[in-house]
PDB file of C-alpha atoms and ligand atoms in Angstrom:
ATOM      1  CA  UNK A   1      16.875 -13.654 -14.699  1.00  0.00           C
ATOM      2  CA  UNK A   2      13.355 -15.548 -15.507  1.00  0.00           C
ATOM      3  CA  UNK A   3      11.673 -16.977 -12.926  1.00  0.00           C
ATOM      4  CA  UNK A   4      10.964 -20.481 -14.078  1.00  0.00           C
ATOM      5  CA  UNK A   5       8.413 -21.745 -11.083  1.00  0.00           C
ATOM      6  CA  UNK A   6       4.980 -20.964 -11.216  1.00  0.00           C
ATOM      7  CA  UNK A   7       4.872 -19.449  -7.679  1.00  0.00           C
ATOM      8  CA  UNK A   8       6.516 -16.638  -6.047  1.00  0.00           C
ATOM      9  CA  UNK A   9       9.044 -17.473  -2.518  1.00  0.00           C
ATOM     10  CA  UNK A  10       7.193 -18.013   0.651  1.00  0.00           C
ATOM     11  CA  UNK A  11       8.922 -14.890   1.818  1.00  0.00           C
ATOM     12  CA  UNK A  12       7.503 -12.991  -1.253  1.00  0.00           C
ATOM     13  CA  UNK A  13       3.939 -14.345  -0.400  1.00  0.00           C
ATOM     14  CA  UNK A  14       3.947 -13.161   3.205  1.00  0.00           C
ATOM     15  CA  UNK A  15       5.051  -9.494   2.279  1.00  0.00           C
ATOM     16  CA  UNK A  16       2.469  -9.635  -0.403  1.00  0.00           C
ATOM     17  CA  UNK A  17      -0.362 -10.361   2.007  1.00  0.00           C
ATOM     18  CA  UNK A  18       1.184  -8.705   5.059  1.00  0.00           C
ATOM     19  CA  UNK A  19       1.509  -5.602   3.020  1.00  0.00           C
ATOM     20  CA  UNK A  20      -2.453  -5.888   1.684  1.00  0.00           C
ATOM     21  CA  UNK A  21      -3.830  -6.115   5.676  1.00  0.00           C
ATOM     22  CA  UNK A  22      -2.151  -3.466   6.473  1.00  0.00           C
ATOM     23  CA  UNK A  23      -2.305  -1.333   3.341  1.00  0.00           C
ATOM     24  CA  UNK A  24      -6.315  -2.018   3.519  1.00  0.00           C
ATOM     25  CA  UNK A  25      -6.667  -1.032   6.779  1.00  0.00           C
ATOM     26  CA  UNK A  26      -4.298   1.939   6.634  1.00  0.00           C
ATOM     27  CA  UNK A  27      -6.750   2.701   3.795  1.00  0.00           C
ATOM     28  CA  UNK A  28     -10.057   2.542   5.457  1.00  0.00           C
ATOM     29  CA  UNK A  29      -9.490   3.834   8.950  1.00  0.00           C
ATOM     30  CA  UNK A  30      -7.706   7.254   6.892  1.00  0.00           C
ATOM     31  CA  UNK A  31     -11.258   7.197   4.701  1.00  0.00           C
ATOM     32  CA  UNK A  32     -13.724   6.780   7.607  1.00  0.00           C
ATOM     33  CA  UNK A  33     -11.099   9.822   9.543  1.00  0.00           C
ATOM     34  CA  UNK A  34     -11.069  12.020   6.587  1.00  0.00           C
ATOM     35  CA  UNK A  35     -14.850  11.875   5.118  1.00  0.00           C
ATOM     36  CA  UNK A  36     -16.543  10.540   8.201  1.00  0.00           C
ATOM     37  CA  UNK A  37     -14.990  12.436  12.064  1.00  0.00           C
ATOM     38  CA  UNK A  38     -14.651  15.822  12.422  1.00  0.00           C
ATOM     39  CA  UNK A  39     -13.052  17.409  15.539  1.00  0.00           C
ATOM     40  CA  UNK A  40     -15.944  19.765  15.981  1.00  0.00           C
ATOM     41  CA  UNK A  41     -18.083  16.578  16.771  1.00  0.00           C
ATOM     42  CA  UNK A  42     -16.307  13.819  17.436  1.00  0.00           C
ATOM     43  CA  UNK A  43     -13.346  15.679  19.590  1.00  0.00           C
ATOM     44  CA  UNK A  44     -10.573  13.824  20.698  1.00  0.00           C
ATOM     45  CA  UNK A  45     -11.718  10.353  19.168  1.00  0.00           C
ATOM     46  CA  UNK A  46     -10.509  11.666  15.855  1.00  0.00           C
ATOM     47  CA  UNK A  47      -7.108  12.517  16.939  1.00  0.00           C
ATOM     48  CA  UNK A  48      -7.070   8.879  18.284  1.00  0.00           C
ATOM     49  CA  UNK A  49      -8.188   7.461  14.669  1.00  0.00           C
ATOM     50  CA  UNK A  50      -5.897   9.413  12.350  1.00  0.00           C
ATOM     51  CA  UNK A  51      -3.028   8.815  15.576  1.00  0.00           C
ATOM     52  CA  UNK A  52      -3.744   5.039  14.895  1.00  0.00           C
ATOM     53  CA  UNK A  53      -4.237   5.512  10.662  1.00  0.00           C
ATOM     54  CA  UNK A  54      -0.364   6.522  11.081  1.00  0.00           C
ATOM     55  CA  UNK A  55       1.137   4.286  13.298  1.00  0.00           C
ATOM     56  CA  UNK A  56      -0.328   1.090  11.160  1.00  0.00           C
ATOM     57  CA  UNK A  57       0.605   3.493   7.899  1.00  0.00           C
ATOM     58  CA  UNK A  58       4.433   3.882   8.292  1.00  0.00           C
ATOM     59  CA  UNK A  59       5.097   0.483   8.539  1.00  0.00           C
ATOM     60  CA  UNK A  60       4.525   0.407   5.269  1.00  0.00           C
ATOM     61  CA  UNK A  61       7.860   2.411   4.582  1.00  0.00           C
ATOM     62  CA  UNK A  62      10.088  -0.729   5.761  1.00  0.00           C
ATOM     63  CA  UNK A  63       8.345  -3.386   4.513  1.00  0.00           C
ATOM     64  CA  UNK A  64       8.354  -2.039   1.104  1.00  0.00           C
ATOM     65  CA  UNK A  65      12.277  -1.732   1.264  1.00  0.00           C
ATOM     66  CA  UNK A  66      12.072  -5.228   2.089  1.00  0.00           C
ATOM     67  CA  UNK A  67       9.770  -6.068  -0.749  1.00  0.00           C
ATOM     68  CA  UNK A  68      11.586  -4.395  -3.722  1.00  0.00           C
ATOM     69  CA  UNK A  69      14.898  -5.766  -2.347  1.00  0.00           C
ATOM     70  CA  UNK A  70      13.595  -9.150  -2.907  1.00  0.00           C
ATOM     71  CA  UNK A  71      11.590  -8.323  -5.814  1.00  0.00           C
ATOM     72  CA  UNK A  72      14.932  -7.401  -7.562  1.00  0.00           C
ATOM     73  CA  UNK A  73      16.854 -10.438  -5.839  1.00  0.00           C
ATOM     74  CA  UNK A  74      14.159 -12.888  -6.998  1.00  0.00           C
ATOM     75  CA  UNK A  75      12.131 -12.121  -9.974  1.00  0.00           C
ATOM     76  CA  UNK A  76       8.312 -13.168 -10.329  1.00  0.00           C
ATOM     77  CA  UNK A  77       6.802 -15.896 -11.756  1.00  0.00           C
ATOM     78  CA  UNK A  78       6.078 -15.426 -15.928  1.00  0.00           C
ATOM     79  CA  UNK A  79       2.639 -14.273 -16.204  1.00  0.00           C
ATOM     80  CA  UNK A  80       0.456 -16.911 -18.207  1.00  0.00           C
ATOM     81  CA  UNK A  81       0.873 -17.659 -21.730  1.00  0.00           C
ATOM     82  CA  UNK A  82      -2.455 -17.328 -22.598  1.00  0.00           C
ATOM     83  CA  UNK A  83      -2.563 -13.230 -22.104  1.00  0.00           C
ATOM     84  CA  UNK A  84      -1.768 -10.870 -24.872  1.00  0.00           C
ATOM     85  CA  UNK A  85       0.826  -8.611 -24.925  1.00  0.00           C
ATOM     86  CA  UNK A  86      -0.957  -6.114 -24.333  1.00  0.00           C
ATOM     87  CA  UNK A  87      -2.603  -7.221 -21.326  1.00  0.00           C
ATOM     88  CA  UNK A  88       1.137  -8.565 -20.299  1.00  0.00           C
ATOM     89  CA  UNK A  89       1.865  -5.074 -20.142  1.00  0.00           C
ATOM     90  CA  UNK A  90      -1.364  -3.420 -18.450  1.00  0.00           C
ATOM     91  CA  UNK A  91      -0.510  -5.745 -15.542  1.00  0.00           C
ATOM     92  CA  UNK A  92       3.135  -5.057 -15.453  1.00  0.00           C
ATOM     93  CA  UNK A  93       2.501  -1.240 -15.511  1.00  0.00           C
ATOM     94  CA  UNK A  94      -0.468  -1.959 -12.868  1.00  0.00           C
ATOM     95  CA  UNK A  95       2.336  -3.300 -10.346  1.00  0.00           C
ATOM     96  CA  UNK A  96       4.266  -0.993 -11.073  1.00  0.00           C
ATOM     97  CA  UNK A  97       1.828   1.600  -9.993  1.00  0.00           C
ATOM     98  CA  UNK A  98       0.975  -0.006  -7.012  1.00  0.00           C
ATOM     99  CA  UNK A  99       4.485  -0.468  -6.186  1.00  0.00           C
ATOM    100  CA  UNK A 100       4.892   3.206  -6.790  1.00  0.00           C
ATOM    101  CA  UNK A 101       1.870   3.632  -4.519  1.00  0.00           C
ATOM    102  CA  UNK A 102       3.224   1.739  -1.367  1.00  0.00           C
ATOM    103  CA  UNK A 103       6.290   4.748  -1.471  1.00  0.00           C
ATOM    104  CA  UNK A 104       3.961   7.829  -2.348  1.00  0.00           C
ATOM    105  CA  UNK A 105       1.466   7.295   0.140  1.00  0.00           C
ATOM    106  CA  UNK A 106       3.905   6.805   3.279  1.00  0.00           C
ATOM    107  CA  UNK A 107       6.051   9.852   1.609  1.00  0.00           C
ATOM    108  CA  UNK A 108       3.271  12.061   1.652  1.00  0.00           C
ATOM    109  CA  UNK A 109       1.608  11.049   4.604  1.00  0.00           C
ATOM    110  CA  UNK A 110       4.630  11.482   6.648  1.00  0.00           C
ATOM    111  CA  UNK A 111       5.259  15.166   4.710  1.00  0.00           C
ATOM    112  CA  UNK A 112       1.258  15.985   5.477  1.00  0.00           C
ATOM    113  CA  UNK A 113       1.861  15.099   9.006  1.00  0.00           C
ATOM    114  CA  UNK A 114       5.056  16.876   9.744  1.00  0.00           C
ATOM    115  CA  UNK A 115       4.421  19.890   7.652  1.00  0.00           C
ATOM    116  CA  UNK A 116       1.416  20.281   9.938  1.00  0.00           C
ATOM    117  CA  UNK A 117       3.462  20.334  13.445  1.00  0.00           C
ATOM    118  CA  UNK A 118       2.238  16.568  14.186  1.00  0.00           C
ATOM    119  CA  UNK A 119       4.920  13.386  14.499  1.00  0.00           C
ATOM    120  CA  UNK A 120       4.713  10.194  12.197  1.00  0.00           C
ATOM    121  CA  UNK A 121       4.686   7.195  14.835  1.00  0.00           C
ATOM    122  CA  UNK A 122       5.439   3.595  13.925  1.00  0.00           C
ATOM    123  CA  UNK A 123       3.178   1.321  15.854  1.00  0.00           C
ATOM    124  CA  UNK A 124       3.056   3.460  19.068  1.00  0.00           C
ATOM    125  CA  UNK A 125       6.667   2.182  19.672  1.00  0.00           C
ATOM    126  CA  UNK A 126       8.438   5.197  18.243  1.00  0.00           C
ATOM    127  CA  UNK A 127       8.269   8.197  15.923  1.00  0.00           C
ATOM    128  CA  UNK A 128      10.260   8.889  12.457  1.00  0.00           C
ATOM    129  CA  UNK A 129      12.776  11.636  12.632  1.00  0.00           C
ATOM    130  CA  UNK A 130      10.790  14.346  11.896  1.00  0.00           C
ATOM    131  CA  UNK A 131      12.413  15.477   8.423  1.00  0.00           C
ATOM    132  CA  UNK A 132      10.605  18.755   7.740  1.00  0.00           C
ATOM    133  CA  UNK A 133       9.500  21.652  10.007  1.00  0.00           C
ATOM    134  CA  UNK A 134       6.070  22.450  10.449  1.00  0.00           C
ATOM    135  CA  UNK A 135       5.559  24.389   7.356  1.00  0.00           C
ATOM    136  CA  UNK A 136       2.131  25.417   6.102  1.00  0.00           C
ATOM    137  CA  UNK A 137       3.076  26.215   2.709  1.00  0.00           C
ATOM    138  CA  UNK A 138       4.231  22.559   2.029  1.00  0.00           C
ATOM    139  CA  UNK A 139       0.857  21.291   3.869  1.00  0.00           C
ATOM    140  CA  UNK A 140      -0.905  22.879   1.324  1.00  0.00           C
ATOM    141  CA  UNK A 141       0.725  20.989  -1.455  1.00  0.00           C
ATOM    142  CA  UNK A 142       1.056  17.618   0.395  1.00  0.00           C
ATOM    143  CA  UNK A 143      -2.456  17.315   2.063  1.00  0.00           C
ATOM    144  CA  UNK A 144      -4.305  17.134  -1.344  1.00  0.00           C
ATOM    145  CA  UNK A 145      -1.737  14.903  -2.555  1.00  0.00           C
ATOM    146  CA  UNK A 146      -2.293  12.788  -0.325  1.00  0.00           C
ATOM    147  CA  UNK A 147      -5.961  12.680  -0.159  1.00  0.00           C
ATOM    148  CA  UNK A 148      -5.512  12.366  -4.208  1.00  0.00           C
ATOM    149  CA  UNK A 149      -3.078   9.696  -4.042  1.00  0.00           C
ATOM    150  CA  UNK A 150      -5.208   7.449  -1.613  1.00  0.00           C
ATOM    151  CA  UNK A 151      -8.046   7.724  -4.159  1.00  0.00           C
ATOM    152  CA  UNK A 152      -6.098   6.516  -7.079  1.00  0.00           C
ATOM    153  CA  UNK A 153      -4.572   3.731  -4.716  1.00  0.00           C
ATOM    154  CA  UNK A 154      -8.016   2.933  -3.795  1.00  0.00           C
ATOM    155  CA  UNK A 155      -8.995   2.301  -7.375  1.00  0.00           C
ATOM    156  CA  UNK A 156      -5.651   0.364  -8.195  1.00  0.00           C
ATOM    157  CA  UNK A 157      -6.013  -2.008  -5.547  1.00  0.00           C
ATOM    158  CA  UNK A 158      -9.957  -2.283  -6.392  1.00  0.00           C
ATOM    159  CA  UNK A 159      -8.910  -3.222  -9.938  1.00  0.00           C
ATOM    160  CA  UNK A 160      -5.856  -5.406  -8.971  1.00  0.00           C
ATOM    161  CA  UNK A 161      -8.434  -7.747  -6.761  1.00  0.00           C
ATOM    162  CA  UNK A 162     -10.632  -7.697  -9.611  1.00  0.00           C
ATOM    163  CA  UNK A 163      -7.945  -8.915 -11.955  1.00  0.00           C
ATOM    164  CA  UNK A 164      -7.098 -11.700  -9.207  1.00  0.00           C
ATOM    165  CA  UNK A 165     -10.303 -13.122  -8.981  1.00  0.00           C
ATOM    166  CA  UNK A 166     -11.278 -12.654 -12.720  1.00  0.00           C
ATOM    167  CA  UNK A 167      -7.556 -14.498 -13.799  1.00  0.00           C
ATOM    168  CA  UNK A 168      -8.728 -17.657 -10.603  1.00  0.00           C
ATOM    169  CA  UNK A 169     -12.242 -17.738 -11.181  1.00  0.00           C
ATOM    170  CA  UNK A 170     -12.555 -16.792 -15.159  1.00  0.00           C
ATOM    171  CA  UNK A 171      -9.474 -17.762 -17.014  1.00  0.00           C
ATOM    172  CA  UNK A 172      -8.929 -20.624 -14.437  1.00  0.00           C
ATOM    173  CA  UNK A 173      -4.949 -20.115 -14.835  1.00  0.00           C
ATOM    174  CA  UNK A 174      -2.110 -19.995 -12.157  1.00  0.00           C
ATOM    175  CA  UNK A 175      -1.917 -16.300 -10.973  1.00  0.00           C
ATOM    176  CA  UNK A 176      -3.786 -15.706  -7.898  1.00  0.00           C
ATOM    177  CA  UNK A 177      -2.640 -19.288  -6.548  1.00  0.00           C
ATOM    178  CA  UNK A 178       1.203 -18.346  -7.627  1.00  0.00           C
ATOM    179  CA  UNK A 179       1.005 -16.217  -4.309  1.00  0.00           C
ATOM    180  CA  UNK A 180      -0.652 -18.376  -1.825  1.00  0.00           C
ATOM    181  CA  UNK A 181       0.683 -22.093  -2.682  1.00  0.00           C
ATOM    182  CA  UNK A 182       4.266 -23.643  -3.022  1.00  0.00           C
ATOM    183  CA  UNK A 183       5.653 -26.226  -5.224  1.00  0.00           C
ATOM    184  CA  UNK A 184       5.035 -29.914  -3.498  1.00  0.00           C
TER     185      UNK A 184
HETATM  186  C1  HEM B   1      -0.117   2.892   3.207  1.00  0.00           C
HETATM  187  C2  HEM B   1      -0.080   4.140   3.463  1.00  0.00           C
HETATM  188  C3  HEM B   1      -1.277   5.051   3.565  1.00  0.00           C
HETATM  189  C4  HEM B   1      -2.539   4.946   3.028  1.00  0.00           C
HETATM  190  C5  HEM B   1      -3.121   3.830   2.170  1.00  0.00           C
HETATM  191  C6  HEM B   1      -3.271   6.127   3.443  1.00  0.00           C
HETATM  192  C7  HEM B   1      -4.573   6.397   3.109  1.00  0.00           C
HETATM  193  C8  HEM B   1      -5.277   7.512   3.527  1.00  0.00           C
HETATM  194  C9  HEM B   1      -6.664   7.796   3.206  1.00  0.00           C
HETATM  195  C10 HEM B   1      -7.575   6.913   2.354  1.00  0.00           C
HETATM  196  C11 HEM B   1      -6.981   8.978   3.786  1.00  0.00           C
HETATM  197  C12 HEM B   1      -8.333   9.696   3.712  1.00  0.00           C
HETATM  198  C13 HEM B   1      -8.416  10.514   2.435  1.00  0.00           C
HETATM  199  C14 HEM B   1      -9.714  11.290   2.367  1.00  0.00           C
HETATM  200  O1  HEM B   1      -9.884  12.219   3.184  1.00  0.00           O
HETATM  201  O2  HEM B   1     -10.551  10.949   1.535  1.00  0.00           O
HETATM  202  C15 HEM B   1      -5.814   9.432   4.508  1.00  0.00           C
HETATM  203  C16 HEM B   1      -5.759  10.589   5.272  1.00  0.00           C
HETATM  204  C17 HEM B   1      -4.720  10.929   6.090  1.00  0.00           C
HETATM  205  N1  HEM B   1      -3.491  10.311   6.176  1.00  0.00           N
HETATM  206 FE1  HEM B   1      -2.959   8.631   5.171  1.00  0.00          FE
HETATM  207  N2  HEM B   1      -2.439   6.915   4.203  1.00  0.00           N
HETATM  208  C18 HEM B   1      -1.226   6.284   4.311  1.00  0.00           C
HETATM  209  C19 HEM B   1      -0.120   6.718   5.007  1.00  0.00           C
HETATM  210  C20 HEM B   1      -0.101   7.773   5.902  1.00  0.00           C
HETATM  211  C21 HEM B   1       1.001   8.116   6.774  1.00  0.00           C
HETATM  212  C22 HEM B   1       2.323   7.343   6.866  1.00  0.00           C
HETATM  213  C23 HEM B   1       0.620   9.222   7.468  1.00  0.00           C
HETATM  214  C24 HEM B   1       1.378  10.010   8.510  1.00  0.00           C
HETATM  215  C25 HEM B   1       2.385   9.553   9.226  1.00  0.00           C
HETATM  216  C26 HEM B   1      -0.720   9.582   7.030  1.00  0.00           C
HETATM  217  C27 HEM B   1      -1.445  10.667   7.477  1.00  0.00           C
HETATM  218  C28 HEM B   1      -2.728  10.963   7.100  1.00  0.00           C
HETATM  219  C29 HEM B   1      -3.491  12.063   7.663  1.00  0.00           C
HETATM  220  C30 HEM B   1      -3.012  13.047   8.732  1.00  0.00           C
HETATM  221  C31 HEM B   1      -4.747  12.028   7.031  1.00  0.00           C
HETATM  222  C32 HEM B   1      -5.925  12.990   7.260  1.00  0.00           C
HETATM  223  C33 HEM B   1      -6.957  12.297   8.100  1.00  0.00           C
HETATM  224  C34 HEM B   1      -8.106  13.237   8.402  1.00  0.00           C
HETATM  225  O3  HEM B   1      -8.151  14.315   7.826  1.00  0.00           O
HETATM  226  O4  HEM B   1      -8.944  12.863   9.214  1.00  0.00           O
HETATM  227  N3  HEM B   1      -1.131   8.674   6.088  1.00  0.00           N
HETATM  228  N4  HEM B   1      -4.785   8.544   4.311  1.00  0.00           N
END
C-alpha cells in the first residue's frame, strides 16, 4: 500500500519525536556514565546515573512495538521525486538501521544489566522480568555490544539529523516537514 499524502499520521509524528527525546537522552546520560563517572570517585552518584540511563532506556522496548505496528499498518509518505535511486535506497536502509537500533540497544542493555546481577527498571515504576541469570560469561559478550552498538547508533542518528536538515534547508523539499505538519 503507497502512502499517497505527503505527511506521516499525527500518531506516527508523536512516536517519531517521543522516541528521539528519549532515545537522545538515553544516549547521553549512558555516554557521560560510561566515559565520564567511575565508582571509585564518584561513588554512589553513578549507580544513580546508569539506575536512571535504564529506567528512561526500556521504555524504548514498548514504544517501538507500537511504532513498527503502525509503521506496517500505515506506510510512510513516498520519499521525494527528486532523489536518485540510489539515495532512495541509502535512506531506506538508514531507517532500517535505526529501526534495527531502537530493538538492539534495549536487547542488549537489558542482557548487560541482568547478566551482571542488576534489574532493568521501567521508569522507577517497575522492573522487567529478569530473563537471564546473572551470568558473567554472557556479560562479557553483551557489555561490548552494547557499548559498540551505542556508538554506531550515535553515528546513525548524527547522520539521520544531518540528512533532515540538509533535505529542509538544502534541497528545500517535503521530508523533514512530512513529520511535524498535517494536511490543512
Ligand atoms: C535506547 C536505548 C539505549 C541507548 C541509546 C543506550 C546507550 C548507551 C550508551 C551511549 C552507553 C555508554 C557507552 C560507553 O561507555 O561509551 C550505555 C551504557 C550502558 N547502558 Fe545503555 N543504552 C540503551 C538502553 C539500555 C538499557 C535498556 C539498559 C538496561 C536496562 C542499559 C544499560 C546500560 C549500562 C549498564 C551501561 C553502562 C554504563 C556505565 O558503564 O557507566 N542501556 N548505554
Amino acid at each position: 500500500m503507497k502512502n499517497t499524502t505527503l505527511y506521516y499520521t499525527r500518531t506516527a509524528q508523536v512516536l517519531h519525536w517521543l522516541m528521539a527525546i528519549i532515545f537522545i537522552a538515553a544516549w547521553l546520560i549512558g555516554f557521560y556514565s560510561g566515559n565520564f563517572l567511575s565508582y571509585e570517585t564518584d561513588g554512589s552518584f553513578k549507580g544513580d546515573i546508569i539506575t536512571l540511563h535504564k529506567n528512561i532506556a526500556t521504555t524504548i522496548i514498548f514504544l517501538v512495538v507500537i511504532r513498527i505496528f503502525w509503521r506496517y499498518t500505515h506506510p510512510a509518505p513516498s520519499l521525494p521525486d527528486s532523489m536518485s535511486p540510489m539515495m532512495k535506497g541509502l535512506a531506506h536502509a538508514g531507517h532500517l538501521a535505526l529501526y534495527l537500533m531502537l530493538l538492539a540497544l534495549p536487547i542488549t542493555g537489558c542482557l548487560f544489566s541482568w547478566s551482571a546481577g542488576h534489574p532493568a527498571p521501567v521508569l522507577y515504576l517497575f522492573n522487567l522480568p529478569t530473563l537471564i541469570e546473572e551470568n558473567y560469561d554472557v556479560l562479557e559478550i553483551v557489555k561490548p555490544l552494547h557499548i559498540y552498538l551505542s556508538w554506531g547508533a550515535g553515528f546513525l542518528v548524527v547522520g539521520h539529523i544531518a540528512a533532515a536538515l540538509k533535505h529542509h534547508f538544502i534541497d528545500k523539499d517535503t521530508v523533514l516537514t512530512s513529520m511535524t505538519r498535517q494536511p490543512k
